Amino acid sequence: MTATPSGDRLNHRPPPPGPTTSPEAGPVAAPQGGPPSGPVADPPSGPVAGPGAGPSAVRVWRDLRTLVLEVADVRTRVTEELGMSYFRAKALRHIATEGPLTLSALAAGLFADAPHTTLTVEYLVQRGHVTREPNPADRRSKLVEVTEQGARAAAVMARVSDTPPPALRGLSQADLTTLERILDSALRTE
C-alpha cells in the first residue's frame, strides 16, 4: 500500500505476481490469442523479456497505470467536464495544438485508424468544435481546424488532463526530480 500526503492509504496496488498454477486446474495456460486466465502469470524472463522485465518492473508498471488510470482518473474527469468521450476530447486537443490537419495526419497523430478518426471528426463538426474544409494544397483531402468553441473545449481538456493528482503533487521536489529523470530515461528507450 502507498500513503498519500494526507495520510490516506491507497489499496490500488495489485498483489505481486503469483504462481503460474491454479490449485483447481494446475498450470494456467493462455487461451488461443488471449492473455492467461486465472492467477497472474509470472512475468516473462530471459532474452526475449530483457533485463528490466522482472517482478520489480511489473510492479512499477502496475503502479504507474494505477496512478494514471485509477487514482487520477483523467479520462472520467475529462468525459464529465466536456460531455464527450476521452478519445474525442484527445482528438480535439490534438487539432487545437497541431492543426489544421488532414484526416490522415490526425489519425497518425492519434494512433487511430482512418474510419474511427473520420467518425470522431464528424462528431466534432456537428458539435461546432471543428471545421472540415477542402485542402488548398491537395483537393483530394480535407483540412480539419479548431473553432473558437473547440479551442475553449480543448483548453478545458488541457487543464483537466495536465493537472497532476494530489498523490504526485505531494511528493518532494527531490522525488519529483528523480521521477522525472527516470521517466525521461524510460521514454527515450522506447
mmCIF file of C-alpha atoms in Angstrom:
data_model
loop_
_atom_site.group_PDB
_atom_site.id
_atom_site.type_symbol
_atom_site.label_atom_id
_atom_site.label_comp_id
_atom_site.label_asym_id
_atom_site.label_seq_id
_atom_site.Cartn_x
_atom_site.Cartn_y
_atom_site.Cartn_z
ATOM 1 C CA MET A 1 0.000 0.000 0.000
ATOM 2 C CA THR A 2 1.048 3.560 -0.616
ATOM 3 C CA ALA A 3 0.395 6.505 1.670
ATOM 4 C CA THR A 4 -0.763 9.813 0.241
ATOM 5 C CA PRO A 5 0.430 13.111 1.730
ATOM 6 C CA SER A 6 -2.823 13.396 3.701
ATOM 7 C CA GLY A 7 -2.166 10.006 5.273
ATOM 8 C CA ASP A 8 -4.908 8.171 3.371
ATOM 9 C CA ARG A 9 -3.999 4.649 2.352
ATOM 10 C CA LEU A 10 -4.490 3.519 -1.212
ATOM 11 C CA ASN A 11 -5.370 -0.104 -1.769
ATOM 12 C CA HIS A 12 -4.946 0.150 -5.532
ATOM 13 C CA ARG A 13 -1.619 -1.658 -5.745
ATOM 14 C CA PRO A 14 -2.228 -5.169 -7.075
ATOM 15 C CA PRO A 15 -0.546 -8.064 -5.304
ATOM 16 C CA PRO A 16 2.835 -9.154 -6.625
ATOM 17 C CA PRO A 17 2.762 -11.692 -9.436
ATOM 18 C CA GLY A 18 1.591 -15.041 -8.150
ATOM 19 C CA PRO A 19 2.252 -18.605 -9.151
ATOM 20 C CA THR A 20 1.530 -19.797 -12.635
ATOM 21 C CA THR A 21 -0.623 -22.620 -11.348
ATOM 22 C CA SER A 22 -4.180 -22.769 -10.136
ATOM 23 C CA PRO A 23 -4.955 -25.087 -7.200
ATOM 24 C CA GLU A 24 -8.022 -26.383 -9.043
ATOM 25 C CA ALA A 25 -6.720 -26.641 -12.585
ATOM 26 C CA GLY A 26 -2.949 -26.940 -12.424
ATOM 27 C CA PRO A 27 -0.820 -24.789 -14.750
ATOM 28 C CA VAL A 28 -2.550 -21.750 -16.210
ATOM 29 C CA ALA A 29 -2.358 -21.699 -19.982
ATOM 30 C CA ALA A 30 -3.143 -18.776 -22.215
ATOM 31 C CA PRO A 31 -6.210 -19.304 -24.381
ATOM 32 C CA GLN A 32 -5.677 -19.031 -28.109
ATOM 33 C CA GLY A 33 -4.968 -15.381 -28.912
ATOM 34 C CA GLY A 34 -5.575 -14.082 -25.393
ATOM 35 C CA PRO A 35 -3.979 -13.485 -22.022
ATOM 36 C CA PRO A 36 -3.801 -16.178 -19.366
ATOM 37 C CA SER A 37 -6.882 -16.669 -17.270
ATOM 38 C CA GLY A 38 -6.771 -17.301 -13.550
ATOM 39 C CA PRO A 39 -3.883 -16.164 -11.349
ATOM 40 C CA VAL A 40 -1.435 -13.648 -12.763
ATOM 41 C CA ALA A 41 1.408 -15.430 -14.513
ATOM 42 C CA ASP A 42 4.995 -14.629 -13.625
ATOM 43 C CA PRO A 43 6.474 -12.004 -15.941
ATOM 44 C CA PRO A 44 8.495 -13.320 -18.856
ATOM 45 C CA SER A 45 12.204 -13.694 -18.329
ATOM 46 C CA GLY A 46 15.209 -14.459 -20.442
ATOM 47 C CA PRO A 47 16.481 -12.862 -23.621
ATOM 48 C CA VAL A 48 13.014 -12.019 -25.002
ATOM 49 C CA ALA A 49 11.919 -10.004 -21.965
ATOM 50 C CA GLY A 50 15.133 -8.090 -21.385
ATOM 51 C CA PRO A 51 16.859 -7.166 -18.130
ATOM 52 C CA GLY A 52 14.087 -4.908 -16.746
ATOM 53 C CA ALA A 53 11.137 -7.265 -17.112
ATOM 54 C CA GLY A 54 11.286 -8.891 -13.681
ATOM 55 C CA PRO A 55 8.771 -8.577 -10.855
ATOM 56 C CA SER A 56 10.001 -5.068 -9.926
ATOM 57 C CA ALA A 57 9.309 -3.735 -13.424
ATOM 58 C CA VAL A 58 5.865 -5.356 -13.392
ATOM 59 C CA ARG A 59 5.019 -3.778 -10.021
ATOM 60 C CA VAL A 60 6.257 -0.332 -11.133
ATOM 61 C CA TRP A 61 4.257 -0.588 -14.369
ATOM 62 C CA ARG A 62 1.123 -1.598 -12.437
ATOM 63 C CA ASP A 63 1.621 1.292 -10.020
ATOM 64 C CA LEU A 64 2.070 3.792 -12.866
ATOM 65 C CA ARG A 65 -1.108 2.528 -14.554
ATOM 66 C CA THR A 66 -2.970 2.685 -11.242
ATOM 67 C CA LEU A 67 -1.829 6.257 -10.620
ATOM 68 C CA VAL A 68 -2.831 7.446 -14.085
ATOM 69 C CA LEU A 69 -5.946 5.381 -14.795
ATOM 70 C CA GLU A 70 -7.483 4.885 -11.351
ATOM 71 C CA VAL A 71 -6.194 7.435 -8.860
ATOM 72 C CA ALA A 72 -6.041 10.435 -11.208
ATOM 73 C CA ASP A 73 -8.869 9.062 -13.406
ATOM 74 C CA VAL A 74 -8.253 11.766 -16.004
ATOM 75 C CA ARG A 75 -10.413 10.047 -18.607
ATOM 76 C CA THR A 76 -13.534 10.136 -16.451
ATOM 77 C CA ARG A 77 -12.936 13.732 -15.377
ATOM 78 C CA VAL A 78 -12.443 14.877 -18.996
ATOM 79 C CA THR A 79 -15.567 12.984 -20.098
ATOM 80 C CA GLU A 80 -17.652 14.523 -17.308
ATOM 81 C CA GLU A 81 -16.397 18.082 -17.899
ATOM 82 C CA LEU A 82 -16.785 18.045 -21.688
ATOM 83 C CA GLY A 83 -19.667 15.635 -22.199
ATOM 84 C CA MET A 84 -17.759 13.659 -24.824
ATOM 85 C CA SER A 85 -15.548 10.590 -24.850
ATOM 86 C CA TYR A 86 -11.930 10.919 -23.850
ATOM 87 C CA PHE A 87 -10.812 9.960 -27.374
ATOM 88 C CA ARG A 88 -12.906 12.748 -28.912
ATOM 89 C CA ALA A 89 -11.502 15.239 -26.403
ATOM 90 C CA LYS A 90 -7.983 13.991 -27.142
ATOM 91 C CA ALA A 91 -8.591 14.446 -30.874
ATOM 92 C CA LEU A 92 -9.921 17.954 -30.279
ATOM 93 C CA ARG A 93 -6.880 18.901 -28.212
ATOM 94 C CA HIS A 94 -4.569 17.472 -30.880
ATOM 95 C CA ILE A 95 -6.302 19.510 -33.595
ATOM 96 C CA ALA A 96 -6.144 22.643 -31.416
ATOM 97 C CA THR A 97 -2.419 22.279 -30.758
ATOM 98 C CA GLU A 98 -1.223 20.810 -34.077
ATOM 99 C CA GLY A 99 -3.865 21.887 -36.608
ATOM 100 C CA PRO A 100 -5.035 22.479 -39.154
ATOM 101 C CA LEU A 101 -4.531 18.833 -40.046
ATOM 102 C CA THR A 102 -5.554 16.433 -42.758
ATOM 103 C CA LEU A 103 -7.623 13.479 -41.583
ATOM 104 C CA SER A 104 -4.719 11.131 -42.268
ATOM 105 C CA ALA A 105 -2.294 13.299 -40.254
ATOM 106 C CA LEU A 106 -4.799 13.430 -37.394
ATOM 107 C CA ALA A 107 -5.259 9.646 -37.485
ATOM 108 C CA ALA A 108 -1.484 9.156 -37.402
ATOM 109 C CA GLY A 109 -1.103 11.612 -34.518
ATOM 110 C CA LEU A 110 -3.781 9.787 -32.527
ATOM 111 C CA PHE A 111 -2.504 6.301 -33.446
ATOM 112 C CA ALA A 112 -6.019 5.556 -34.711
ATOM 113 C CA ASP A 113 -7.435 4.137 -37.905
ATOM 114 C CA ALA A 114 -8.893 6.416 -40.573
ATOM 115 C CA PRO A 115 -12.562 5.320 -40.243
ATOM 116 C CA HIS A 116 -12.617 5.927 -36.470
ATOM 117 C CA THR A 117 -10.886 9.287 -36.930
ATOM 118 C CA THR A 118 -13.418 10.283 -39.596
ATOM 119 C CA LEU A 119 -16.334 9.462 -37.264
ATOM 120 C CA THR A 120 -14.665 11.428 -34.475
ATOM 121 C CA VAL A 121 -14.185 14.467 -36.718
ATOM 122 C CA GLU A 122 -17.819 14.236 -37.907
ATOM 123 C CA TYR A 123 -18.929 14.317 -34.258
ATOM 124 C CA LEU A 124 -16.704 17.330 -33.531
ATOM 125 C CA VAL A 125 -18.016 19.139 -36.639
ATOM 126 C CA GLN A 126 -21.634 18.522 -35.557
ATOM 127 C CA ARG A 127 -20.856 19.939 -32.099
ATOM 128 C CA GLY A 128 -19.260 23.048 -33.632
ATOM 129 C CA HIS A 129 -15.781 22.290 -32.292
ATOM 130 C CA VAL A 130 -14.002 21.922 -35.651
ATOM 131 C CA THR A 131 -14.482 22.678 -39.325
ATOM 132 C CA ARG A 132 -13.565 20.420 -42.216
ATOM 133 C CA GLU A 133 -12.710 22.213 -45.453
ATOM 134 C CA PRO A 134 -11.025 21.244 -48.729
ATOM 135 C CA ASN A 135 -7.237 21.288 -48.510
ATOM 136 C CA PRO A 136 -5.956 24.015 -50.872
ATOM 137 C CA ALA A 137 -2.660 22.120 -51.279
ATOM 138 C CA ASP A 138 -4.375 18.828 -52.183
ATOM 139 C CA ARG A 139 -8.015 18.883 -53.301
ATOM 140 C CA ARG A 140 -8.304 15.152 -52.592
ATOM 141 C CA SER A 141 -8.019 15.743 -48.843
ATOM 142 C CA LYS A 142 -9.741 17.870 -46.215
ATOM 143 C CA LEU A 143 -8.222 20.051 -43.518
ATOM 144 C CA VAL A 144 -9.637 19.908 -40.012
ATOM 145 C CA GLU A 145 -9.328 23.118 -37.988
ATOM 146 C CA VAL A 146 -10.487 24.037 -34.499
ATOM 147 C CA THR A 147 -13.193 26.692 -33.983
ATOM 148 C CA GLU A 148 -13.275 29.212 -31.113
ATOM 149 C CA GLN A 149 -15.741 26.949 -29.302
ATOM 150 C CA GLY A 150 -13.455 23.979 -29.915
ATOM 151 C CA ALA A 151 -10.429 25.910 -28.635
ATOM 152 C CA ARG A 152 -12.289 26.612 -25.378
ATOM 153 C CA ALA A 153 -13.188 22.922 -25.001
ATOM 154 C CA ALA A 154 -9.590 21.911 -25.807
ATOM 155 C CA ALA A 155 -8.397 24.296 -23.073
ATOM 156 C CA VAL A 156 -10.689 22.517 -20.579
ATOM 157 C CA MET A 157 -9.253 19.170 -21.714
ATOM 158 C CA ALA A 158 -5.716 20.534 -21.231
ATOM 159 C CA ARG A 159 -6.491 21.920 -17.775
ATOM 160 C CA VAL A 160 -8.057 18.685 -16.550
ATOM 161 C CA SER A 161 -5.542 16.286 -18.092
ATOM 162 C CA ASP A 162 -2.453 18.335 -17.208
ATOM 163 C CA THR A 163 -3.334 18.747 -13.512
ATOM 164 C CA PRO A 164 -1.249 16.262 -11.523
ATOM 165 C CA PRO A 165 -3.136 14.155 -8.971
ATOM 166 C CA PRO A 166 -2.701 15.008 -5.266
ATOM 167 C CA ALA A 167 -0.513 11.921 -4.767
ATOM 168 C CA LEU A 168 2.016 13.343 -7.239
ATOM 169 C CA ARG A 169 1.721 16.970 -6.099
ATOM 170 C CA GLY A 170 2.513 15.801 -2.563
ATOM 171 C CA LEU A 171 5.950 14.468 -3.492
ATOM 172 C CA SER A 172 9.042 16.438 -2.532
ATOM 173 C CA GLN A 173 10.889 18.372 -5.225
ATOM 174 C CA ALA A 174 13.778 15.906 -4.909
ATOM 175 C CA ASP A 175 11.431 12.946 -5.508
ATOM 176 C CA LEU A 176 9.808 14.714 -8.478
ATOM 177 C CA THR A 177 13.227 15.439 -9.980
ATOM 178 C CA THR A 178 14.237 11.789 -9.564
ATOM 179 C CA LEU A 179 10.953 10.555 -11.041
ATOM 180 C CA GLU A 180 11.275 12.959 -13.973
ATOM 181 C CA ARG A 181 14.807 11.708 -14.681
ATOM 182 C CA ILE A 182 13.669 8.069 -14.546
ATOM 183 C CA LEU A 183 10.663 8.673 -16.807
ATOM 184 C CA ASP A 184 12.758 10.696 -19.279
ATOM 185 C CA SER A 185 15.195 7.789 -19.457
ATOM 186 C CA ALA A 186 12.395 5.243 -19.912
ATOM 187 C CA LEU A 187 10.717 7.301 -22.638
ATOM 188 C CA ARG A 188 13.982 7.745 -24.539
ATOM 189 C CA THR A 189 14.420 3.972 -24.787
ATOM 190 C CA GLU A 190 11.046 3.479 -26.490
#
